[in-house]
Amino acid sequence: MSRDHPGAEPRAPGPSGEPEPWQAFQQAWLDAWAKAMHETVAADEFARMMGRSLDVFLQAWAPLRQMERVLQRSLEGAGLPTRADVLALAERLDGLSRQVEALAGRVDALMGRPRGAARPPAHGRRDRRTRAPQRPVTRKRRAERR
Amino acid sequence: MRSVSEPAAGGGAAIPSSRGAVPAPGSADVAALQQRFVRWQQAVAAAATVPVGRTPRALVWSRDRVRLYRYRGPAPPTYPVPLLLVYALVNKPYIFDLLPGRSFVEFMLGEGFDVHLLDWGSPGPEDRRLGLDDYALDYLRPALEQVRRQAGGAGASVLGYCIGGTLATLYAGAVPAAPIRNLILLSAPLDFTDRGASLFARWFDERHFDVDRLVETLGNVPAELIEVWAQMLRPVENYVGAYLSLWERLDDPAAVESWQAMHRWVHDGVPFAGTAFRQWVVEHVRENRLVRGTCTLRGRPVRLEQIRMPVLLVVAEQDHIVPMRQTTGIVDRLGSRDRRVEVVPGGHVGLMSGRRARREVWPKIAAWLRARSGRPRRPAGRGEGRRGWQERWPVAAQS
């Protein structure tokens, strides 16, 4: 996991090349604070405290889960899709898109094309079956054709 | 830092130094200090919208939420072996392309490499069952295959950063025939023999941390939770030092933009897919399976000795997120004869974003890769000019 912030970068010294008194004081104060905090977060007690905090956080989710179950029963009763149904549908769609991808690969192989070579990604592709709607044949156009 | 009487760099009113004499109440300095505070607040607020990832790129492959992009440089690539960048699962990959002039992608394009990026996307609730196996075999493998085909060669170089490096290692160790020509691992957490060295390893200890309950309750691990953990690694630096740093650089627009881009990236995380997180904590952080030789990828054993391509390990001296030993610990177990460890100054993120990165880290990576990326092509001739190159490259939406 990689998160950090540029705040840790060393500060620029003053014009004389030496840190100004206030800068030096501030830096020393921050360094001391950071060192103390680092020792705190590295302690076993802090790890235990984090674990307990997580437990409390997850316990707070229990009523929400209960509410979710009630809502799910209500939706099922009303014949409406639940969150679980939508998730299952999303997973099924992912599976289908993979099947389509595999089939396209097989078609490429059968036609002797390098697999996937000339095929842009699915959502950037223009569907060739989609054509502009044909204009109705008017009397004028019929005359033009003749 | 300027003295109190010096004019502001932007030509505005005199701005007191944060370290100057304390102004008397009611003086003009107090008003200037207030103005500076407002500007500071505005700069923090504007960080969320600062444009990042500006190098032109084309979408070349996608599956589910995963996207593969190919970047367009000012000229055709010089080296025939393409480069695939793989980032961690919990952050957005624009750290590779933060800002013009501070972009690794831009740098490597300038060096003549054909740069691709694998973007894992942001997992939704339906992705909670994705494991590290799925990421390595269902996304990394076909993406790499796509990169290889696009370039028309026998393989590609893979650069994995952080957990992206772990995924690349898992794949390379499980599939000996993987089309990886060169493997570059930047601060990749691989060896957890010394669990005390990493705060994450201490916090995720089974005595305190119930990973099963977390994943069962939430599905995916929310980005906000990961952010809190990451910030707590260095709470003073992240919650105080970072903002003081902006205050001090407020008169330098380039420094402000750089701060904003980094701030945006730090707070722009993505959830960790539940199953992958559980695997990460149990199989890697706690059980250290990769080094112990008990790691499998969908039933295939992952063996470090099966990694025989040239390997470059880049570690940062002051890395507090992935201590150096977590990456370098595997070096003697690799099957590769051509392996090298580069220790560079700075921290974990500094490998890709710090001022030193462009000067000291990226040139080393480029030099190592140049020697292993095939014979360079001749520069484009008159008929194969830059315009022709750019016309052949349809550039998709930026992100």
mmCIF file of C-alpha atoms in Angstrom, chain B residues 168-170 172-173 183 185 190 290 303-313 327-341:
data_model
loop_
_atom_site.group_PDB
_atom_site.id
_atom_site.type_symbol
_atom_site.label_atom_id
_atom_site.label_comp_id
_atom_site.label_asym_id
_atom_site.label_seq_id
_atom_site.Cartn_x
_atom_site.Cartn_y
_atom_site.Cartn_z
ATOM 1 C CA ALA B 168 4.105 -9.245 -11.327
ATOM 2 C CA THR B 169 6.362 -11.460 -9.202
ATOM 3 C CA LEU B 170 3.520 -13.879 -8.447
ATOM 4 C CA ALA B 172 6.356 -14.542 -13.224
ATOM 5 C CA GLY B 173 6.967 -17.136 -10.515
ATOM 6 C CA LEU B 183 11.202 -7.425 -14.560
ATOM 7 C CA LEU B 185 10.297 -4.206 -9.023
ATOM 8 C CA LEU B 190 7.626 -9.573 -1.088
ATOM 9 C CA LEU B 290 6.156 -16.387 -1.315
ATOM 10 C CA ARG B 303 8.621 -20.322 -7.270
ATOM 11 C CA LEU B 304 11.046 -17.438 -7.108
ATOM 12 C CA GLU B 305 13.716 -19.641 -8.655
ATOM 13 C CA GLN B 306 11.511 -19.881 -11.766
ATOM 14 C CA ILE B 307 11.997 -16.166 -12.363
ATOM 15 C CA ARG B 308 14.860 -16.271 -14.824
ATOM 16 C CA MET B 309 14.538 -13.045 -16.762
ATOM 17 C CA PRO B 310 16.735 -10.028 -15.884
ATOM 18 C CA VAL B 311 15.466 -8.438 -12.660
ATOM 19 C CA LEU B 312 16.054 -4.948 -11.291
ATOM 20 C CA LEU B 313 15.021 -4.244 -7.710
ATOM 21 C CA THR B 327 11.991 -6.200 -1.457
ATOM 22 C CA THR B 328 15.659 -7.141 -1.359
ATOM 23 C CA GLY B 329 15.006 -10.228 0.785
ATOM 24 C CA ILE B 330 14.151 -12.245 -2.314
ATOM 25 C CA VAL B 331 17.175 -11.371 -4.398
ATOM 26 C CA ASP B 332 19.182 -14.497 -3.566
ATOM 27 C CA ARG B 333 16.208 -16.729 -4.206
ATOM 28 C CA LEU B 334 15.634 -15.517 -7.761
ATOM 29 C CA GLY B 335 16.534 -17.863 -10.582
ATOM 30 C CA SER B 336 17.795 -14.965 -12.656
ATOM 31 C CA ARG B 337 21.517 -14.561 -13.189
ATOM 32 C CA ASP B 338 21.087 -10.967 -14.321
ATOM 33 C CA ARG B 339 19.808 -9.259 -11.195
ATOM 34 C CA ARG B 340 20.597 -5.942 -9.682
ATOM 35 C CA VAL B 341 19.575 -3.981 -6.616
#
